[in-house]
């Protein structure tokens, strides 16, 4: 069965594209022919990484509703390929896309066609935490798709009343659907975080950054440590 990885969240600026980039690189290490798609109508970051070759699909009309003709092109490409996919969706189309998936029973349809849908959802700390929690709850209530939760500490610790996601009642309720958890740890902003931001701003993959002389030796070492920690967590998820 082929896997369709959807990165989804209704709140913008919480790391969806970063998750898509990290996930695509980890999966490309293990498989040939991975396909990447960017559905974000306003900030197509994922397709800005040349090495990942993510195709942009303009699935939204001027009112950010789903354009069926463009979405059909995406579905045609998915269903006629023998590849796994990583698909970065946009915050602006979160609710229309959720409704479109439900109305057309697309998760079940993809499963009937030997494609398993896995939704990757970021949780962040700080002011946006409650909104990402609500987004995750909405995702867990649709269909039967498995979910991978990404705890992104770059905006603050992802804790609610002193509890992380795995300690909450929400996890207990839906744990049969949760394939795994990836924790993006915020490090010293003067060092590791600065290196990661520089890599992302230049739209570089790990491999590109680690061979780029513009990154000093210790910067490349810090990136190597981060890559190892993140890839190990992704590899631990049973896709």
PDB file of N, CA, C and O in Angstrom, residues 28-72:
ATOM      1  N   UNK A  28      12.898  10.169   1.440  1.00  0.00           N
ATOM      2  CA  UNK A  28      13.717   9.994   0.244  1.00  0.00           C
ATOM      3  C   UNK A  28      14.954   9.148   0.519  1.00  0.00           C
ATOM      4  O   UNK A  28      15.493   8.502  -0.392  1.00  0.00           O
ATOM      5  N   UNK A  29      15.421   9.140   1.759  1.00  0.00           N
ATOM      6  CA  UNK A  29      16.570   8.290   2.110  1.00  0.00           C
ATOM      7  C   UNK A  29      16.227   6.821   1.976  1.00  0.00           C
ATOM      8  O   UNK A  29      17.100   5.983   1.756  1.00  0.00           O
ATOM      9  N   UNK A  30      14.948   6.492   2.132  1.00  0.00           N
ATOM     10  CA  UNK A  30      14.551   5.088   2.240  1.00  0.00           C
ATOM     11  C   UNK A  30      13.808   4.554   1.013  1.00  0.00           C
ATOM     12  O   UNK A  30      13.574   3.348   0.930  1.00  0.00           O
ATOM     13  N   UNK A  31      13.408   5.458   0.115  1.00  0.00           N
ATOM     14  CA  UNK A  31      12.626   4.984  -1.028  1.00  0.00           C
ATOM     15  C   UNK A  31      12.937   5.815  -2.261  1.00  0.00           C
ATOM     16  O   UNK A  31      13.289   6.996  -2.169  1.00  0.00           O
ATOM     17  N   UNK A  32      12.782   5.186  -3.389  1.00  0.00           N
ATOM     18  CA  UNK A  32      12.950   5.895  -4.663  1.00  0.00           C
ATOM     19  C   UNK A  32      11.586   6.356  -5.164  1.00  0.00           C
ATOM     20  O   UNK A  32      10.563   5.719  -4.894  1.00  0.00           O
ATOM     21  N   UNK A  33      11.574   7.458  -5.858  1.00  0.00           N
ATOM     22  CA  UNK A  33      10.361   7.893  -6.535  1.00  0.00           C
ATOM     23  C   UNK A  33       9.358   8.639  -5.688  1.00  0.00           C
ATOM     24  O   UNK A  33       8.207   8.821  -6.114  1.00  0.00           O
ATOM     25  N   UNK A  34       9.735   9.083  -4.491  1.00  0.00           N
ATOM     26  CA  UNK A  34       8.805   9.854  -3.672  1.00  0.00           C
ATOM     27  C   UNK A  34       8.352  11.093  -4.443  1.00  0.00           C
ATOM     28  O   UNK A  34       9.159  11.803  -5.037  1.00  0.00           O
ATOM     29  N   UNK A  35       7.035  11.364  -4.406  1.00  0.00           N
ATOM     30  CA  UNK A  35       6.488  12.550  -5.069  1.00  0.00           C
ATOM     31  C   UNK A  35       6.112  13.583  -4.012  1.00  0.00           C
ATOM     32  O   UNK A  35       5.626  13.230  -2.928  1.00  0.00           O
ATOM     33  N   UNK A  36       6.316  14.851  -4.335  1.00  0.00           N
ATOM     34  CA  UNK A  36       6.020  15.937  -3.411  1.00  0.00           C
ATOM     35  C   UNK A  36       5.089  16.934  -4.075  1.00  0.00           C
ATOM     36  O   UNK A  36       5.231  17.227  -5.273  1.00  0.00           O
ATOM     37  N   UNK A  37       4.142  17.467  -3.297  1.00  0.00           N
ATOM     38  CA  UNK A  37       3.179  18.435  -3.810  1.00  0.00           C
ATOM     39  C   UNK A  37       2.963  19.555  -2.807  1.00  0.00           C
ATOM     40  O   UNK A  37       2.977  19.327  -1.588  1.00  0.00           O
ATOM     41  N   UNK A  38       2.758  20.759  -3.324  1.00  0.00           N
ATOM     42  CA  UNK A  38       2.514  21.946  -2.502  1.00  0.00           C
ATOM     43  C   UNK A  38       1.156  22.510  -2.904  1.00  0.00           C
ATOM     44  O   UNK A  38       0.949  22.888  -4.056  1.00  0.00           O
ATOM     45  N   UNK A  39       0.223  22.559  -1.938  1.00  0.00           N
ATOM     46  CA  UNK A  39      -1.129  23.047  -2.219  1.00  0.00           C
ATOM     47  C   UNK A  39      -1.386  24.428  -1.641  1.00  0.00           C
ATOM     48  O   UNK A  39      -2.516  24.931  -1.737  1.00  0.00           O
ATOM     49  N   UNK A  40      -0.381  25.044  -1.027  1.00  0.00           N
ATOM     50  CA  UNK A  40      -0.584  26.319  -0.350  1.00  0.00           C
ATOM     51  C   UNK A  40      -0.822  27.425  -1.379  1.00  0.00           C
ATOM     52  O   UNK A  40       0.045  27.698  -2.209  1.00  0.00           O
ATOM     53  N   UNK A  41      -1.989  28.085  -1.327  1.00  0.00           N
ATOM     54  CA  UNK A  41      -2.300  29.095  -2.348  1.00  0.00           C
ATOM     55  C   UNK A  41      -1.630  30.444  -2.099  1.00  0.00           C
ATOM     56  O   UNK A  41      -1.587  31.289  -2.995  1.00  0.00           O
ATOM     57  N   UNK A  42      -1.125  30.685  -0.898  1.00  0.00           N
ATOM     58  CA  UNK A  42      -0.582  32.010  -0.564  1.00  0.00           C
ATOM     59  C   UNK A  42       0.897  31.996  -0.216  1.00  0.00           C
ATOM     60  O   UNK A  42       1.559  33.029  -0.314  1.00  0.00           O
ATOM     61  N   UNK A  43       1.427  30.863   0.213  1.00  0.00           N
ATOM     62  CA  UNK A  43       2.829  30.812   0.644  1.00  0.00           C
ATOM     63  C   UNK A  43       3.407  29.450   0.303  1.00  0.00           C
ATOM     64  O   UNK A  43       3.591  28.604   1.173  1.00  0.00           O
ATOM     65  N   UNK A  44       3.722  29.265  -0.960  1.00  0.00           N
ATOM     66  CA  UNK A  44       4.156  27.942  -1.453  1.00  0.00           C
ATOM     67  C   UNK A  44       5.631  27.700  -1.129  1.00  0.00           C
ATOM     68  O   UNK A  44       6.486  27.645  -2.018  1.00  0.00           O
ATOM     69  N   UNK A  45       5.914  27.520   0.159  1.00  0.00           N
ATOM     70  CA  UNK A  45       7.297  27.343   0.616  1.00  0.00           C
ATOM     71  C   UNK A  45       7.876  26.009   0.167  1.00  0.00           C
ATOM     72  O   UNK A  45       9.019  25.934  -0.289  1.00  0.00           O
ATOM     73  N   UNK A  46       7.110  24.959   0.292  1.00  0.00           N
ATOM     74  CA  UNK A  46       7.598  23.609   0.010  1.00  0.00           C
ATOM     75  C   UNK A  46       8.128  23.495  -1.420  1.00  0.00           C
ATOM     76  O   UNK A  46       9.188  22.901  -1.660  1.00  0.00           O
ATOM     77  N   UNK A  47       7.398  24.070  -2.362  1.00  0.00           N
ATOM     78  CA  UNK A  47       7.824  23.984  -3.759  1.00  0.00           C
ATOM     79  C   UNK A  47       9.018  24.882  -4.054  1.00  0.00           C
ATOM     80  O   UNK A  47       9.549  24.860  -5.170  1.00  0.00           O
ATOM     81  N   UNK A  48       9.468  25.659  -3.049  1.00  0.00           N
ATOM     82  CA  UNK A  48      10.640  26.508  -3.224  1.00  0.00           C
ATOM     83  C   UNK A  48      11.954  25.800  -2.977  1.00  0.00           C
ATOM     84  O   UNK A  48      13.021  26.415  -3.113  1.00  0.00           O
ATOM     85  N   UNK A  49      11.917  24.507  -2.610  1.00  0.00           N
ATOM     86  CA  UNK A  49      13.132  23.708  -2.406  1.00  0.00           C
ATOM     87  C   UNK A  49      13.434  22.943  -3.688  1.00  0.00           C
ATOM     88  O   UNK A  49      12.811  21.903  -3.944  1.00  0.00           O
ATOM     89  N   UNK A  50      14.364  23.402  -4.500  1.00  0.00           N
ATOM     90  CA  UNK A  50      14.614  22.742  -5.794  1.00  0.00           C
ATOM     91  C   UNK A  50      14.941  21.255  -5.657  1.00  0.00           C
ATOM     92  O   UNK A  50      14.504  20.447  -6.493  1.00  0.00           O
ATOM     93  N   UNK A  51      15.696  20.888  -4.628  1.00  0.00           N
ATOM     94  CA  UNK A  51      16.135  19.496  -4.493  1.00  0.00           C
ATOM     95  C   UNK A  51      14.976  18.540  -4.229  1.00  0.00           C
ATOM     96  O   UNK A  51      15.094  17.341  -4.480  1.00  0.00           O
ATOM     97  N   UNK A  52      13.843  19.056  -3.730  1.00  0.00           N
ATOM     98  CA  UNK A  52      12.714  18.197  -3.401  1.00  0.00           C
ATOM     99  C   UNK A  52      11.706  18.100  -4.547  1.00  0.00           C
ATOM    100  O   UNK A  52      10.831  17.240  -4.523  1.00  0.00           O
ATOM    101  N   UNK A  53      11.800  19.002  -5.502  1.00  0.00           N
ATOM    102  CA  UNK A  53      10.995  18.931  -6.724  1.00  0.00           C
ATOM    103  C   UNK A  53       9.500  18.793  -6.419  1.00  0.00           C
ATOM    104  O   UNK A  53       8.804  17.949  -6.992  1.00  0.00           O
ATOM    105  N   UNK A  54       9.010  19.636  -5.512  1.00  0.00           N
ATOM    106  CA  UNK A  54       7.585  19.611  -5.163  1.00  0.00           C
ATOM    107  C   UNK A  54       6.791  20.392  -6.203  1.00  0.00           C
ATOM    108  O   UNK A  54       7.078  21.555  -6.479  1.00  0.00           O
ATOM    109  N   UNK A  55       5.781  19.764  -6.765  1.00  0.00           N
ATOM    110  CA  UNK A  55       4.926  20.407  -7.765  1.00  0.00           C
ATOM    111  C   UNK A  55       3.833  21.201  -7.067  1.00  0.00           C
ATOM    112  O   UNK A  55       3.217  20.721  -6.120  1.00  0.00           O
ATOM    113  N   UNK A  56       3.604  22.428  -7.532  1.00  0.00           N
ATOM    114  CA  UNK A  56       2.539  23.249  -6.952  1.00  0.00           C
ATOM    115  C   UNK A  56       1.233  23.008  -7.698  1.00  0.00           C
ATOM    116  O   UNK A  56       1.177  23.083  -8.931  1.00  0.00           O
ATOM    117  N   UNK A  57       0.183  22.692  -6.938  1.00  0.00           N
ATOM    118  CA  UNK A  57      -1.158  22.519  -7.480  1.00  0.00           C
ATOM    119  C   UNK A  57      -2.025  23.647  -6.944  1.00  0.00           C
ATOM    120  O   UNK A  57      -2.187  23.783  -5.724  1.00  0.00           O
ATOM    121  N   UNK A  58      -2.578  24.444  -7.823  1.00  0.00           N
ATOM    122  CA  UNK A  58      -3.384  25.593  -7.414  1.00  0.00           C
ATOM    123  C   UNK A  58      -4.827  25.137  -7.230  1.00  0.00           C
ATOM    124  O   UNK A  58      -5.690  25.370  -8.086  1.00  0.00           O
ATOM    125  N   UNK A  59      -5.100  24.494  -6.101  1.00  0.00           N
ATOM    126  CA  UNK A  59      -6.408  23.860  -5.895  1.00  0.00           C
ATOM    127  C   UNK A  59      -7.464  24.818  -5.375  1.00  0.00           C
ATOM    128  O   UNK A  59      -8.621  24.429  -5.212  1.00  0.00           O
ATOM    129  N   UNK A  60      -7.097  26.076  -5.069  1.00  0.00           N
ATOM    130  CA  UNK A  60      -8.052  27.023  -4.495  1.00  0.00           C
ATOM    131  C   UNK A  60      -8.469  28.070  -5.522  1.00  0.00           C
ATOM    132  O   UNK A  60      -7.661  28.533  -6.326  1.00  0.00           O
ATOM    133  N   UNK A  61      -9.757  28.453  -5.459  1.00  0.00           N
ATOM    134  CA  UNK A  61     -10.206  29.551  -6.310  1.00  0.00           C
ATOM    135  C   UNK A  61      -9.949  30.877  -5.605  1.00  0.00           C
ATOM    136  O   UNK A  61      -9.294  30.921  -4.555  1.00  0.00           O
ATOM    137  N   UNK A  62     -10.449  31.967  -6.148  1.00  0.00           N
ATOM    138  CA  UNK A  62     -10.164  33.287  -5.586  1.00  0.00           C
ATOM    139  C   UNK A  62     -10.727  33.474  -4.182  1.00  0.00           C
ATOM    140  O   UNK A  62     -10.261  34.337  -3.434  1.00  0.00           O
ATOM    141  N   UNK A  63     -11.716  32.672  -3.811  1.00  0.00           N
ATOM    142  CA  UNK A  63     -12.310  32.755  -2.466  1.00  0.00           C
ATOM    143  C   UNK A  63     -11.759  31.687  -1.529  1.00  0.00           C
ATOM    144  O   UNK A  63     -12.302  31.465  -0.444  1.00  0.00           O
ATOM    145  N   UNK A  64     -10.692  31.023  -1.949  1.00  0.00           N
ATOM    146  CA  UNK A  64     -10.049  29.962  -1.181  1.00  0.00           C
ATOM    147  C   UNK A  64     -10.944  28.750  -0.955  1.00  0.00           C
ATOM    148  O   UNK A  64     -10.764  27.992  -0.003  1.00  0.00           O
ATOM    149  N   UNK A  65     -11.917  28.572  -1.828  1.00  0.00           N
ATOM    150  CA  UNK A  65     -12.659  27.318  -1.856  1.00  0.00           C
ATOM    151  C   UNK A  65     -11.929  26.352  -2.790  1.00  0.00           C
ATOM    152  O   UNK A  65     -11.123  26.763  -3.622  1.00  0.00           O
ATOM    153  N   UNK A  66     -12.225  25.075  -2.658  1.00  0.00           N
ATOM    154  CA  UNK A  66     -11.543  24.075  -3.474  1.00  0.00           C
ATOM    155  C   UNK A  66     -12.067  24.118  -4.899  1.00  0.00           C
ATOM    156  O   UNK A  66     -13.278  24.085  -5.138  1.00  0.00           O
ATOM    157  N   UNK A  67     -11.142  24.212  -5.836  1.00  0.00           N
ATOM    158  CA  UNK A  67     -11.473  24.163  -7.259  1.00  0.00           C
ATOM    159  C   UNK A  67     -11.446  22.692  -7.681  1.00  0.00           C
ATOM    160  O   UNK A  67     -10.373  22.096  -7.787  1.00  0.00           O
ATOM    161  N   UNK A  68     -12.618  22.086  -7.916  1.00  0.00           N
ATOM    162  CA  UNK A  68     -12.649  20.641  -8.204  1.00  0.00           C
ATOM    163  C   UNK A  68     -11.795  20.236  -9.396  1.00  0.00           C
ATOM    164  O   UNK A  68     -11.172  19.164  -9.375  1.00  0.00           O
ATOM    165  N   UNK A  69     -11.731  21.063 -10.429  1.00  0.00           N
ATOM    166  CA  UNK A  69     -10.975  20.671 -11.617  1.00  0.00           C
ATOM    167  C   UNK A  69      -9.493  20.553 -11.302  1.00  0.00           C
ATOM    168  O   UNK A  69      -8.814  19.632 -11.790  1.00  0.00           O
ATOM    169  N   UNK A  70      -8.963  21.477 -10.479  1.00  0.00           N
ATOM    170  CA  UNK A  70      -7.552  21.419 -10.118  1.00  0.00           C
ATOM    171  C   UNK A  70      -7.287  20.299  -9.118  1.00  0.00           C
ATOM    172  O   UNK A  70      -6.255  19.629  -9.186  1.00  0.00           O
ATOM    173  N   UNK A  71      -8.227  20.101  -8.200  1.00  0.00           N
ATOM    174  CA  UNK A  71      -8.046  19.010  -7.242  1.00  0.00           C
ATOM    175  C   UNK A  71      -8.089  17.665  -7.956  1.00  0.00           C
ATOM    176  O   UNK A  71      -7.365  16.732  -7.585  1.00  0.00           O
ATOM    177  N   UNK A  72      -8.917  17.572  -8.991  1.00  0.00           N
ATOM    178  CA  UNK A  72      -8.985  16.331  -9.774  1.00  0.00           C
ATOM    179  C   UNK A  72      -7.639  16.015 -10.422  1.00  0.00           C
ATOM    180  O   UNK A  72      -7.270  14.839 -10.563  1.00  0.00           O
TER     181      UNK A  72
END
